Amino acid sequence: AQSVSQHNHHVILSEAASLELGCNYSYGGTVNLFWYVQYPGQHLQLLLKYFSGDPLVKGIKGFEAEFIKSKFSFNLRKPSVQWSDTAEYFCAVNAENYGGSQGNLIFGKGTKLSVKP
Amino acid sequence: DVKVTQSSRYLVKRTGEKVFLECVQDMDHENMFWYRQDPGLGLRLIYFSYDVKMKEKGDIPEGYSVSREKKERFSLILESASTNQTSMYLCASSDPDEQFFGPGTRLTVL
């Protein structure tokens, strides 16, 4: 079965530190890749997505992610985090033909990021 | 802006009660989803629907059912609530590119 792994459950950083959150998926075919973020008390919202083309994708709030097909990875990065980036981050994959329905996503278990001021 | 609304933010029910969670989207999306979110487990798909009156089981459908009588509304039903169904329930609707989430319903079953 397809799966998504996020390597870190909880990451604690100081402001201005660089961030990289790992995400690996298990599906061998064509995939669409997403990072969602959930700020405290708010609903999940899309950070960025990759469908095709340039494997380096830029999203909102200075985040970017790189798709490396050979490593089945889609790691999220930010050069300098802020206290306001404290949130939970979810990687997700839409594997073509999974579940027979367009838009069906498989989510990782999430990584909590705590940024100390 | 896409809007996905859920009928309640917080709900407290007793074991054995029948529970209805309602979700409405205003963007004419065909696909709608129900997830539960638990600490350390991420989002797990309960059911999804890709058209009116159509439904598909997700990864954890046991103890749940759904109803989609109108395109904009997708209901999750707990026929007989149990304490292990205490969780955060998230509804989403999607276009081909992205899922849009509601604010969630935190359900506590006593």
PDB file of C-alpha atoms in Angstrom:
ATOM      1  CA  ALA A   1       0.000   0.000   0.000  1.00  0.00           C
ATOM      2  CA  GLN A   2       1.097   3.540  -0.673  1.00  0.00           C
ATOM      3  CA  SER A   3       2.448   5.429   2.309  1.00  0.00           C
ATOM      4  CA  VAL A   4       4.029   8.731   3.276  1.00  0.00           C
ATOM      5  CA  SER A   5       6.741   8.992   5.928  1.00  0.00           C
ATOM      6  CA  GLN A   6       7.699  12.106   7.787  1.00  0.00           C
ATOM      7  CA  HIS A   7      10.913  11.538   9.661  1.00  0.00           C
ATOM      8  CA  ASN A   8      10.547  13.954  12.518  1.00  0.00           C
ATOM      9  CA  HIS A   9       7.654  14.110  14.949  1.00  0.00           C
ATOM     10  CA  HIS A  10       8.742  17.299  16.664  1.00  0.00           C
ATOM     11  CA  VAL A  11      11.385  19.815  15.634  1.00  0.00           C
ATOM     12  CA  ILE A  12      12.460  22.680  17.880  1.00  0.00           C
ATOM     13  CA  LEU A  13      14.406  25.566  16.402  1.00  0.00           C
ATOM     14  CA  SER A  14      15.429  29.056  17.345  1.00  0.00           C
ATOM     15  CA  GLU A  15      14.374  31.981  15.210  1.00  0.00           C
ATOM     16  CA  ALA A  16      16.564  32.518  12.129  1.00  0.00           C
ATOM     17  CA  ALA A  17      17.631  28.863  12.050  1.00  0.00           C
ATOM     18  CA  SER A  18      17.245  26.965   8.805  1.00  0.00           C
ATOM     19  CA  LEU A  19      14.564  24.324   8.472  1.00  0.00           C
ATOM     20  CA  GLU A  20      14.354  21.087   6.567  1.00  0.00           C
ATOM     21  CA  LEU A  21      11.508  18.640   7.129  1.00  0.00           C
ATOM     22  CA  GLY A  22      11.793  15.252   5.501  1.00  0.00           C
ATOM     23  CA  CYS A  23       9.086  13.498   3.526  1.00  0.00           C
ATOM     24  CA  ASN A  24       9.332  10.205   1.656  1.00  0.00           C
ATOM     25  CA  TYR A  25       6.608   8.325  -0.181  1.00  0.00           C
ATOM     26  CA  SER A  26       6.394   4.759  -1.346  1.00  0.00           C
ATOM     27  CA  TYR A  27       4.484   4.944  -4.636  1.00  0.00           C
ATOM     28  CA  GLY A  28       6.522   4.196  -7.757  1.00  0.00           C
ATOM     29  CA  GLY A  29       4.337   5.816 -10.396  1.00  0.00           C
ATOM     30  CA  THR A  30       3.394   9.382 -11.184  1.00  0.00           C
ATOM     31  CA  VAL A  31       2.613  11.435  -8.098  1.00  0.00           C
ATOM     32  CA  ASN A  32       1.448  14.871  -7.143  1.00  0.00           C
ATOM     33  CA  LEU A  33       3.002  16.154  -3.929  1.00  0.00           C
ATOM     34  CA  PHE A  34       1.790  18.615  -1.327  1.00  0.00           C
ATOM     35  CA  TRP A  35       2.768  20.247   1.919  1.00  0.00           C
ATOM     36  CA  TYR A  36      -0.022  21.473   4.171  1.00  0.00           C
ATOM     37  CA  VAL A  37       0.350  23.523   7.332  1.00  0.00           C
ATOM     38  CA  GLN A  38      -1.882  23.785  10.387  1.00  0.00           C
ATOM     39  CA  TYR A  39      -1.232  26.798  12.610  1.00  0.00           C
ATOM     40  CA  PRO A  40      -2.452  26.534  16.205  1.00  0.00           C
ATOM     41  CA  GLY A  41      -6.223  26.751  16.291  1.00  0.00           C
ATOM     42  CA  GLN A  42      -6.535  27.098  12.534  1.00  0.00           C
ATOM     43  CA  HIS A  43      -7.553  24.791   9.750  1.00  0.00           C
ATOM     44  CA  LEU A  44      -5.194  23.028   7.369  1.00  0.00           C
ATOM     45  CA  GLN A  45      -4.042  25.122   4.466  1.00  0.00           C
ATOM     46  CA  LEU A  46      -1.874  24.468   1.444  1.00  0.00           C
ATOM     47  CA  LEU A  47       1.764  25.592   1.626  1.00  0.00           C
ATOM     48  CA  LEU A  48       2.908  24.392  -1.775  1.00  0.00           C
ATOM     49  CA  LYS A  49       2.403  21.666  -4.342  1.00  0.00           C
ATOM     50  CA  TYR A  50       4.285  19.887  -7.097  1.00  0.00           C
ATOM     51  CA  PHE A  51       2.638  18.407 -10.148  1.00  0.00           C
ATOM     52  CA  SER A  52       5.320  18.529 -12.843  1.00  0.00           C
ATOM     53  CA  GLY A  53       8.110  20.692 -14.229  1.00  0.00           C
ATOM     54  CA  ASP A  54      10.779  22.342 -12.090  1.00  0.00           C
ATOM     55  CA  PRO A  55      11.350  20.025  -9.123  1.00  0.00           C
ATOM     56  CA  LEU A  56      12.098  22.990  -6.873  1.00  0.00           C
ATOM     57  CA  VAL A  57       8.767  24.446  -5.854  1.00  0.00           C
ATOM     58  CA  LYS A  58       8.250  27.715  -4.048  1.00  0.00           C
ATOM     59  CA  GLY A  59       5.284  28.239  -1.780  1.00  0.00           C
ATOM     60  CA  ILE A  60       3.867  30.833   0.541  1.00  0.00           C
ATOM     61  CA  LYS A  61       5.738  32.484   3.431  1.00  0.00           C
ATOM     62  CA  GLY A  62       9.202  31.717   2.037  1.00  0.00           C
ATOM     63  CA  PHE A  63       8.859  27.932   2.040  1.00  0.00           C
ATOM     64  CA  GLU A  64      10.155  25.740  -0.746  1.00  0.00           C
ATOM     65  CA  ALA A  65      10.334  22.029  -1.423  1.00  0.00           C
ATOM     66  CA  GLU A  66      12.398  19.870  -3.720  1.00  0.00           C
ATOM     67  CA  PHE A  67      11.100  16.788  -5.466  1.00  0.00           C
ATOM     68  CA  ILE A  68      13.823  14.166  -5.907  1.00  0.00           C
ATOM     69  CA  LYS A  69      12.277  11.335  -7.858  1.00  0.00           C
ATOM     70  CA  SER A  70      15.186   8.925  -7.382  1.00  0.00           C
ATOM     71  CA  LYS A  71      14.868   9.272  -3.613  1.00  0.00           C
ATOM     72  CA  PHE A  72      11.048   9.340  -3.515  1.00  0.00           C
ATOM     73  CA  SER A  73      11.408  12.487  -1.449  1.00  0.00           C
ATOM     74  CA  PHE A  74       9.778  15.888  -1.200  1.00  0.00           C
ATOM     75  CA  ASN A  75      11.534  17.740   1.616  1.00  0.00           C
ATOM     76  CA  LEU A  76      10.318  21.092   2.862  1.00  0.00           C
ATOM     77  CA  ARG A  77      12.814  23.882   3.496  1.00  0.00           C
ATOM     78  CA  LYS A  78      12.978  27.423   4.756  1.00  0.00           C
ATOM     79  CA  PRO A  79      16.265  29.313   5.107  1.00  0.00           C
ATOM     80  CA  SER A  80      15.284  31.296   8.198  1.00  0.00           C
ATOM     81  CA  VAL A  81      12.318  30.414  10.390  1.00  0.00           C
ATOM     82  CA  GLN A  82      10.225  32.832  12.407  1.00  0.00           C
ATOM     83  CA  TRP A  83       8.248  32.343  15.589  1.00  0.00           C
ATOM     84  CA  SER A  84       5.085  32.579  13.472  1.00  0.00           C
ATOM     85  CA  ASP A  85       6.102  29.394  11.637  1.00  0.00           C
ATOM     86  CA  THR A  86       5.248  27.388  14.736  1.00  0.00           C
ATOM     87  CA  ALA A  87       2.724  24.896  13.394  1.00  0.00           C
ATOM     88  CA  GLU A  88       2.207  21.311  12.357  1.00  0.00           C
ATOM     89  CA  TYR A  89       3.299  20.395   8.835  1.00  0.00           C
ATOM     90  CA  PHE A  90       1.869  17.574   6.784  1.00  0.00           C
ATOM     91  CA  CYS A  91       3.249  16.049   3.633  1.00  0.00           C
ATOM     92  CA  ALA A  92       0.716  14.452   1.277  1.00  0.00           C
ATOM     93  CA  VAL A  93       0.752  12.497  -1.943  1.00  0.00           C
ATOM     94  CA  ASN A  94      -1.885  12.067  -4.601  1.00  0.00           C
ATOM     95  CA  ALA A  95      -0.952   8.903  -6.409  1.00  0.00           C
ATOM     96  CA  GLU A  96      -2.654   8.597  -9.764  1.00  0.00           C
ATOM     97  CA  ASN A  97      -5.345   5.926  -9.742  1.00  0.00           C
ATOM     98  CA  TYR A  98      -5.154   5.565  -5.968  1.00  0.00           C
ATOM     99  CA  GLY A  99      -8.611   5.038  -4.621  1.00  0.00           C
ATOM    100  CA  GLY A 100     -10.106   5.604  -8.058  1.00  0.00           C
ATOM    101  CA  SER A 101     -10.790   9.226  -7.285  1.00  0.00           C
ATOM    102  CA  GLN A 102      -9.094  12.391  -8.362  1.00  0.00           C
ATOM    103  CA  GLY A 103      -7.901  14.490  -5.477  1.00  0.00           C
ATOM    104  CA  ASN A 104      -7.578  11.624  -3.004  1.00  0.00           C
ATOM    105  CA  LEU A 105      -4.547  12.249  -0.780  1.00  0.00           C
ATOM    106  CA  ILE A 106      -2.389  10.117   1.460  1.00  0.00           C
ATOM    107  CA  PHE A 107      -1.040  12.104   4.393  1.00  0.00           C
ATOM    108  CA  GLY A 108       2.035  11.650   6.526  1.00  0.00           C
ATOM    109  CA  LYS A 109       1.719  11.701  10.294  1.00  0.00           C
ATOM    110  CA  GLY A 110       2.836  15.289  10.555  1.00  0.00           C
ATOM    111  CA  THR A 111       5.785  17.155  12.040  1.00  0.00           C
ATOM    112  CA  LYS A 112       5.301  19.690  14.797  1.00  0.00           C
ATOM    113  CA  LEU A 113       7.596  22.660  14.484  1.00  0.00           C
ATOM    114  CA  SER A 114       8.220  24.830  17.522  1.00  0.00           C
ATOM    115  CA  VAL A 115      10.204  28.018  16.949  1.00  0.00           C
ATOM    116  CA  LYS A 116      11.657  29.679  20.025  1.00  0.00           C
ATOM    117  CA  PRO A 117      11.738  33.494  19.918  1.00  0.00           C
TER     118      PRO A 117
ATOM    119  CA  ASP B   1     -12.383  31.959  -1.730  1.00  0.00           C
ATOM    120  CA  VAL B   2     -13.389  28.383  -1.230  1.00  0.00           C
ATOM    121  CA  LYS B   3     -15.244  27.910   1.955  1.00  0.00           C
ATOM    122  CA  VAL B   4     -15.754  24.641   3.754  1.00  0.00           C
ATOM    123  CA  THR B   5     -17.862  24.889   6.870  1.00  0.00           C
ATOM    124  CA  GLN B   6     -18.574  22.323   9.542  1.00  0.00           C
ATOM    125  CA  SER B   7     -21.663  22.421  11.694  1.00  0.00           C
ATOM    126  CA  SER B   8     -19.929  22.435  15.073  1.00  0.00           C
ATOM    127  CA  ARG B   9     -16.454  23.273  16.373  1.00  0.00           C
ATOM    128  CA  TYR B  10     -16.946  21.304  19.582  1.00  0.00           C
ATOM    129  CA  LEU B  11     -19.315  18.464  20.360  1.00  0.00           C
ATOM    130  CA  VAL B  12     -19.767  16.306  23.449  1.00  0.00           C
ATOM    131  CA  LYS B  13     -21.809  13.120  23.165  1.00  0.00           C
ATOM    132  CA  ARG B  14     -22.451  10.046  25.257  1.00  0.00           C
ATOM    133  CA  THR B  15     -21.538   6.480  24.380  1.00  0.00           C
ATOM    134  CA  GLY B  16     -24.199   4.891  22.213  1.00  0.00           C
ATOM    135  CA  GLU B  17     -25.615   8.133  20.857  1.00  0.00           C
ATOM    136  CA  LYS B  18     -26.071   8.659  17.135  1.00  0.00           C
ATOM    137  CA  VAL B  19     -23.947  11.574  15.993  1.00  0.00           C
ATOM    138  CA  PHE B  20     -24.221  13.645  12.844  1.00  0.00           C
ATOM    139  CA  LEU B  21     -21.366  15.825  11.603  1.00  0.00           C
ATOM    140  CA  GLU B  22     -22.275  18.128   8.752  1.00  0.00           C
ATOM    141  CA  CYS B  23     -20.009  19.672   6.147  1.00  0.00           C
ATOM    142  CA  VAL B  24     -20.921  22.194   3.475  1.00  0.00           C
ATOM    143  CA  GLN B  25     -18.772  23.583   0.656  1.00  0.00           C
ATOM    144  CA  ASP B  26     -19.618  26.485  -1.586  1.00  0.00           C
ATOM    145  CA  MET B  27     -17.418  25.868  -4.630  1.00  0.00           C
ATOM    146  CA  ASP B  28     -19.375  23.226  -6.494  1.00  0.00           C
ATOM    147  CA  HIS B  29     -16.653  20.638  -5.930  1.00  0.00           C
ATOM    148  CA  GLU B  30     -17.463  17.071  -6.837  1.00  0.00           C
ATOM    149  CA  ASN B  31     -15.051  15.469  -4.367  1.00  0.00           C
ATOM    150  CA  MET B  32     -15.546  15.630  -0.620  1.00  0.00           C
ATOM    151  CA  PHE B  33     -13.728  13.863   2.196  1.00  0.00           C
ATOM    152  CA  TRP B  34     -13.963  13.065   5.881  1.00  0.00           C
ATOM    153  CA  TYR B  35     -10.807  12.546   7.938  1.00  0.00           C
ATOM    154  CA  ARG B  36     -10.054  12.082  11.558  1.00  0.00           C
ATOM    155  CA  GLN B  37      -6.961  13.675  13.015  1.00  0.00           C
ATOM    156  CA  ASP B  38      -5.285  12.202  16.073  1.00  0.00           C
ATOM    157  CA  PRO B  39      -1.960  13.216  17.681  1.00  0.00           C
ATOM    158  CA  GLY B  40       0.912  11.246  16.205  1.00  0.00           C
ATOM    159  CA  LEU B  41      -1.301   9.582  13.605  1.00  0.00           C
ATOM    160  CA  GLY B  42      -1.828  12.450  11.193  1.00  0.00           C
ATOM    161  CA  LEU B  43      -4.937  12.475   9.027  1.00  0.00           C
ATOM    162  CA  ARG B  44      -6.686   9.232   8.288  1.00  0.00           C
ATOM    163  CA  LEU B  45      -9.339   9.022   5.623  1.00  0.00           C
ATOM    164  CA  ILE B  46     -12.708   7.720   6.780  1.00  0.00           C
ATOM    165  CA  TYR B  47     -14.859   8.097   3.667  1.00  0.00           C
ATOM    166  CA  PHE B  48     -14.906  10.122   0.508  1.00  0.00           C
ATOM    167  CA  SER B  49     -17.446  10.941  -2.145  1.00  0.00           C
ATOM    168  CA  TYR B  50     -16.905  11.923  -5.763  1.00  0.00           C
ATOM    169  CA  ASP B  51     -20.503  12.624  -6.644  1.00  0.00           C
ATOM    170  CA  VAL B  52     -23.950  12.944  -5.173  1.00  0.00           C
ATOM    171  CA  LYS B  53     -25.085   9.659  -3.633  1.00  0.00           C
ATOM    172  CA  MET B  54     -21.658   8.127  -4.328  1.00  0.00           C
ATOM    173  CA  LYS B  55     -19.338   7.109  -1.526  1.00  0.00           C
ATOM    174  CA  GLU B  56     -16.144   5.170  -1.104  1.00  0.00           C
ATOM    175  CA  LYS B  57     -14.551   3.747   2.018  1.00  0.00           C
ATOM    176  CA  GLY B  58     -11.273   5.208   3.098  1.00  0.00           C
ATOM    177  CA  ASP B  59      -8.736   3.647   5.411  1.00  0.00           C
ATOM    178  CA  ILE B  60     -10.799   3.557   8.620  1.00  0.00           C
ATOM    179  CA  PRO B  61     -14.532   3.354   7.781  1.00  0.00           C
ATOM    180  CA  GLU B  62     -15.532   1.022  10.633  1.00  0.00           C
ATOM    181  CA  GLY B  63     -18.106   2.591  12.929  1.00  0.00           C
ATOM    182  CA  TYR B  64     -18.926   5.367  10.469  1.00  0.00           C
ATOM    183  CA  SER B  65     -21.274   5.971   7.585  1.00  0.00           C
ATOM    184  CA  VAL B  66     -21.786   8.942   5.273  1.00  0.00           C
ATOM    185  CA  SER B  67     -24.497  10.610   3.283  1.00  0.00           C
ATOM    186  CA  ARG B  68     -24.284  12.839   0.218  1.00  0.00           C
ATOM    187  CA  GLU B  69     -27.741  13.841  -0.916  1.00  0.00           C
ATOM    188  CA  LYS B  70     -26.688  17.207  -2.339  1.00  0.00           C
ATOM    189  CA  LYS B  71     -23.468  18.188  -4.030  1.00  0.00           C
ATOM    190  CA  GLU B  72     -22.542  20.801  -1.461  1.00  0.00           C
ATOM    191  CA  ARG B  73     -23.219  18.732   1.653  1.00  0.00           C
ATOM    192  CA  PHE B  74     -21.410  15.682   3.002  1.00  0.00           C
ATOM    193  CA  SER B  75     -22.466  14.221   6.333  1.00  0.00           C
ATOM    194  CA  LEU B  76     -20.571  11.862   8.589  1.00  0.00           C
ATOM    195  CA  ILE B  77     -22.644   9.631  10.849  1.00  0.00           C
ATOM    196  CA  LEU B  78     -21.548   7.754  13.928  1.00  0.00           C
ATOM    197  CA  GLU B  79     -24.332   5.206  14.343  1.00  0.00           C
ATOM    198  CA  SER B  80     -23.439   4.430  17.960  1.00  0.00           C
ATOM    199  CA  ALA B  81     -20.688   6.622  19.307  1.00  0.00           C
ATOM    200  CA  SER B  82     -17.903   5.016  21.296  1.00  0.00           C
ATOM    201  CA  THR B  83     -15.117   6.540  23.383  1.00  0.00           C
ATOM    202  CA  ASN B  84     -12.486   5.545  20.816  1.00  0.00           C
ATOM    203  CA  GLN B  85     -14.181   7.867  18.352  1.00  0.00           C
ATOM    204  CA  THR B  86     -13.161  10.866  20.424  1.00  0.00           C
ATOM    205  CA  SER B  87     -11.128  12.827  17.905  1.00  0.00           C
ATOM    206  CA  MET B  88     -10.871  15.853  15.651  1.00  0.00           C
ATOM    207  CA  TYR B  89     -12.905  15.381  12.471  1.00  0.00           C
ATOM    208  CA  LEU B  90     -11.924  17.281   9.359  1.00  0.00           C
ATOM    209  CA  CYS B  91     -13.982  17.716   6.231  1.00  0.00           C
ATOM    210  CA  ALA B  92     -12.456  18.684   2.904  1.00  0.00           C
ATOM    211  CA  SER B  93     -13.549  19.307  -0.634  1.00  0.00           C
ATOM    212  CA  SER B  94     -11.298  19.360  -3.646  1.00  0.00           C
ATOM    213  CA  ASP B  95     -10.801  20.500  -7.166  1.00  0.00           C
ATOM    214  CA  PRO B  96      -8.319  18.536  -9.301  1.00  0.00           C
ATOM    215  CA  ASP B  97      -5.379  20.450  -7.822  1.00  0.00           C
ATOM    216  CA  GLU B  98      -5.987  20.918  -4.133  1.00  0.00           C
ATOM    217  CA  GLN B  99      -7.996  19.926  -1.089  1.00  0.00           C
ATOM    218  CA  PHE B 100      -9.638  22.658   0.981  1.00  0.00           C
ATOM    219  CA  PHE B 101     -10.309  21.977   4.614  1.00  0.00           C
ATOM    220  CA  GLY B 102     -12.931  23.020   7.086  1.00  0.00           C
ATOM    221  CA  PRO B 103     -12.085  24.174  10.610  1.00  0.00           C
ATOM    222  CA  GLY B 104     -12.736  20.757  12.147  1.00  0.00           C
ATOM    223  CA  THR B 105     -15.099  19.401  14.769  1.00  0.00           C
ATOM    224  CA  ARG B 106     -13.583  18.257  18.033  1.00  0.00           C
ATOM    225  CA  LEU B 107     -15.804  15.406  19.194  1.00  0.00           C
ATOM    226  CA  THR B 108     -15.625  14.041  22.717  1.00  0.00           C
ATOM    227  CA  VAL B 109     -17.509  10.847  23.494  1.00  0.00           C
ATOM    228  CA  LEU B 110     -18.045  10.254  27.208  1.00  0.00           C
TER     229      LEU B 110
END
